[in-house]
């Protein structure tokens, strides 16, 4: 069996059907929420980004950044994944920090 083709064929089919996800190349600008730089086709353009995962701009909050740096220093870091993917390791959470519904772990 050709394992390379086993995986490439379905992926090629998704691309042919245009059913694959394409992620925008965005660079947040700290201190200028909701502004970001969008890069596409060799061009860069400043845009507004209203992301449902950060609609309050907490990703630029000093306390949130400090907590993230503390957690990364203790546990390391990894590339981000969509929230629907369960993480292998998680810091302890208090019950009120995440509602019981829509758990993915």
PDB file of C-alpha atoms in Angstrom:
ATOM      1  CA  UNK A   1       0.000   0.000   0.000  1.00  0.00           C
ATOM      2  CA  UNK A   2       1.212   3.482  -0.844  1.00  0.00           C
ATOM      3  CA  UNK A   3       0.582   5.321   2.408  1.00  0.00           C
ATOM      4  CA  UNK A   4       1.655   8.664   0.966  1.00  0.00           C
ATOM      5  CA  UNK A   5      -1.075   8.473  -1.691  1.00  0.00           C
ATOM      6  CA  UNK A   6      -3.530   7.080   0.881  1.00  0.00           C
ATOM      7  CA  UNK A   7      -3.444  10.462   2.619  1.00  0.00           C
ATOM      8  CA  UNK A   8      -2.732  12.710  -0.346  1.00  0.00           C
ATOM      9  CA  UNK A   9      -5.664  11.522  -2.479  1.00  0.00           C
ATOM     10  CA  UNK A  10      -8.415  12.529  -0.004  1.00  0.00           C
ATOM     11  CA  UNK A  11      -6.671  15.842   0.677  1.00  0.00           C
ATOM     12  CA  UNK A  12      -6.361  16.518  -3.055  1.00  0.00           C
ATOM     13  CA  UNK A  13     -10.073  15.747  -3.393  1.00  0.00           C
ATOM     14  CA  UNK A  14     -10.938  18.237  -0.638  1.00  0.00           C
ATOM     15  CA  UNK A  15      -8.890  20.897  -2.418  1.00  0.00           C
ATOM     16  CA  UNK A  16     -10.547  20.108  -5.763  1.00  0.00           C
ATOM     17  CA  UNK A  17     -13.971  20.479  -4.121  1.00  0.00           C
ATOM     18  CA  UNK A  18     -12.839  23.625  -2.286  1.00  0.00           C
ATOM     19  CA  UNK A  19     -13.927  22.092   1.040  1.00  0.00           C
ATOM     20  CA  UNK A  20     -10.689  22.783   2.897  1.00  0.00           C
ATOM     21  CA  UNK A  21      -9.978  25.501   5.428  1.00  0.00           C
ATOM     22  CA  UNK A  22      -7.749  28.392   4.470  1.00  0.00           C
ATOM     23  CA  UNK A  23      -6.344  30.417   7.339  1.00  0.00           C
ATOM     24  CA  UNK A  24      -5.665  34.118   6.973  1.00  0.00           C
ATOM     25  CA  UNK A  25      -2.124  35.281   7.725  1.00  0.00           C
ATOM     26  CA  UNK A  26      -2.853  37.777  10.497  1.00  0.00           C
ATOM     27  CA  UNK A  27      -0.503  39.589  12.859  1.00  0.00           C
ATOM     28  CA  UNK A  28      -2.160  41.308  15.822  1.00  0.00           C
ATOM     29  CA  UNK A  29      -0.877  44.773  16.738  1.00  0.00           C
ATOM     30  CA  UNK A  30      -0.463  45.017  20.512  1.00  0.00           C
ATOM     31  CA  UNK A  31      -2.044  48.151  21.892  1.00  0.00           C
ATOM     32  CA  UNK A  32      -4.167  48.764  18.780  1.00  0.00           C
ATOM     33  CA  UNK A  33      -7.048  46.293  19.303  1.00  0.00           C
ATOM     34  CA  UNK A  34      -8.841  45.313  17.038  1.00  0.00           C
ATOM     35  CA  UNK A  35      -6.209  46.238  14.437  1.00  0.00           C
ATOM     36  CA  UNK A  36      -4.060  43.583  12.741  1.00  0.00           C
ATOM     37  CA  UNK A  37      -1.869  43.211   9.687  1.00  0.00           C
ATOM     38  CA  UNK A  38      -3.235  40.883   7.009  1.00  0.00           C
ATOM     39  CA  UNK A  39      -0.682  39.410   4.622  1.00  0.00           C
ATOM     40  CA  UNK A  40      -1.785  37.940   1.300  1.00  0.00           C
ATOM     41  CA  UNK A  41      -0.194  37.569  -2.135  1.00  0.00           C
ATOM     42  CA  UNK A  42       2.937  39.471  -1.094  1.00  0.00           C
ATOM     43  CA  UNK A  43       0.955  42.438   0.245  1.00  0.00           C
ATOM     44  CA  UNK A  44       0.401  43.654   3.805  1.00  0.00           C
ATOM     45  CA  UNK A  45      -2.654  45.651   4.851  1.00  0.00           C
ATOM     46  CA  UNK A  46      -3.843  46.911   8.233  1.00  0.00           C
ATOM     47  CA  UNK A  47      -7.383  45.700   8.982  1.00  0.00           C
ATOM     48  CA  UNK A  48      -9.903  45.288  11.833  1.00  0.00           C
ATOM     49  CA  UNK A  49     -10.294  41.755  13.186  1.00  0.00           C
ATOM     50  CA  UNK A  50     -13.434  40.951  15.154  1.00  0.00           C
ATOM     51  CA  UNK A  51     -12.674  37.417  16.284  1.00  0.00           C
ATOM     52  CA  UNK A  52     -15.339  35.600  18.259  1.00  0.00           C
ATOM     53  CA  UNK A  53     -12.557  34.047  20.364  1.00  0.00           C
ATOM     54  CA  UNK A  54     -11.220  37.473  21.441  1.00  0.00           C
ATOM     55  CA  UNK A  55     -14.047  39.953  20.932  1.00  0.00           C
ATOM     56  CA  UNK A  56     -13.189  41.766  24.171  1.00  0.00           C
ATOM     57  CA  UNK A  57      -9.494  42.103  23.336  1.00  0.00           C
ATOM     58  CA  UNK A  58      -8.442  40.017  26.334  1.00  0.00           C
ATOM     59  CA  UNK A  59      -5.545  38.630  24.299  1.00  0.00           C
ATOM     60  CA  UNK A  60      -3.877  42.004  24.840  1.00  0.00           C
ATOM     61  CA  UNK A  61      -4.826  42.379  28.511  1.00  0.00           C
ATOM     62  CA  UNK A  62      -1.699  42.669  30.691  1.00  0.00           C
ATOM     63  CA  UNK A  63      -3.044  40.223  33.329  1.00  0.00           C
ATOM     64  CA  UNK A  64      -3.963  37.655  30.663  1.00  0.00           C
ATOM     65  CA  UNK A  65      -0.531  37.940  29.034  1.00  0.00           C
ATOM     66  CA  UNK A  66       1.207  37.565  32.419  1.00  0.00           C
ATOM     67  CA  UNK A  67      -0.874  34.468  33.238  1.00  0.00           C
ATOM     68  CA  UNK A  68      -0.046  32.979  29.841  1.00  0.00           C
ATOM     69  CA  UNK A  69       3.672  33.645  30.320  1.00  0.00           C
ATOM     70  CA  UNK A  70       3.568  32.029  33.775  1.00  0.00           C
ATOM     71  CA  UNK A  71       1.760  28.948  32.425  1.00  0.00           C
ATOM     72  CA  UNK A  72       4.116  28.672  29.428  1.00  0.00           C
ATOM     73  CA  UNK A  73       7.113  28.919  31.758  1.00  0.00           C
ATOM     74  CA  UNK A  74       5.776  26.031  33.837  1.00  0.00           C
ATOM     75  CA  UNK A  75       4.312  23.816  31.116  1.00  0.00           C
ATOM     76  CA  UNK A  76       5.949  24.881  27.861  1.00  0.00           C
ATOM     77  CA  UNK A  77       3.953  25.808  24.800  1.00  0.00           C
ATOM     78  CA  UNK A  78       2.740  24.263  21.577  1.00  0.00           C
ATOM     79  CA  UNK A  79       1.189  25.451  18.332  1.00  0.00           C
ATOM     80  CA  UNK A  80      -2.414  26.512  18.694  1.00  0.00           C
ATOM     81  CA  UNK A  81      -5.223  24.252  17.553  1.00  0.00           C
ATOM     82  CA  UNK A  82      -8.914  24.905  17.104  1.00  0.00           C
ATOM     83  CA  UNK A  83     -10.882  24.750  20.332  1.00  0.00           C
ATOM     84  CA  UNK A  84     -12.620  21.620  19.108  1.00  0.00           C
ATOM     85  CA  UNK A  85      -9.400  19.642  19.504  1.00  0.00           C
ATOM     86  CA  UNK A  86      -8.855  18.339  23.033  1.00  0.00           C
ATOM     87  CA  UNK A  87      -5.517  19.285  24.544  1.00  0.00           C
ATOM     88  CA  UNK A  88      -3.269  16.580  25.924  1.00  0.00           C
ATOM     89  CA  UNK A  89      -2.207  18.674  28.888  1.00  0.00           C
ATOM     90  CA  UNK A  90      -4.104  21.463  30.583  1.00  0.00           C
ATOM     91  CA  UNK A  91      -3.433  23.661  33.573  1.00  0.00           C
ATOM     92  CA  UNK A  92      -5.852  23.180  36.466  1.00  0.00           C
ATOM     93  CA  UNK A  93      -9.061  25.172  36.082  1.00  0.00           C
ATOM     94  CA  UNK A  94     -11.599  26.286  38.577  1.00  0.00           C
ATOM     95  CA  UNK A  95     -15.131  25.157  37.734  1.00  0.00           C
ATOM     96  CA  UNK A  96     -16.443  28.688  37.209  1.00  0.00           C
ATOM     97  CA  UNK A  97     -13.761  29.495  34.632  1.00  0.00           C
ATOM     98  CA  UNK A  98     -15.423  27.270  32.044  1.00  0.00           C
ATOM     99  CA  UNK A  99     -19.102  26.395  31.856  1.00  0.00           C
ATOM    100  CA  UNK A 100     -20.100  22.734  31.872  1.00  0.00           C
ATOM    101  CA  UNK A 101     -21.548  22.872  28.359  1.00  0.00           C
ATOM    102  CA  UNK A 102     -19.549  22.376  25.154  1.00  0.00           C
ATOM    103  CA  UNK A 103     -16.678  20.556  26.812  1.00  0.00           C
ATOM    104  CA  UNK A 104     -14.264  19.005  24.374  1.00  0.00           C
ATOM    105  CA  UNK A 105     -12.241  16.871  26.763  1.00  0.00           C
TER     106      UNK A 105
END
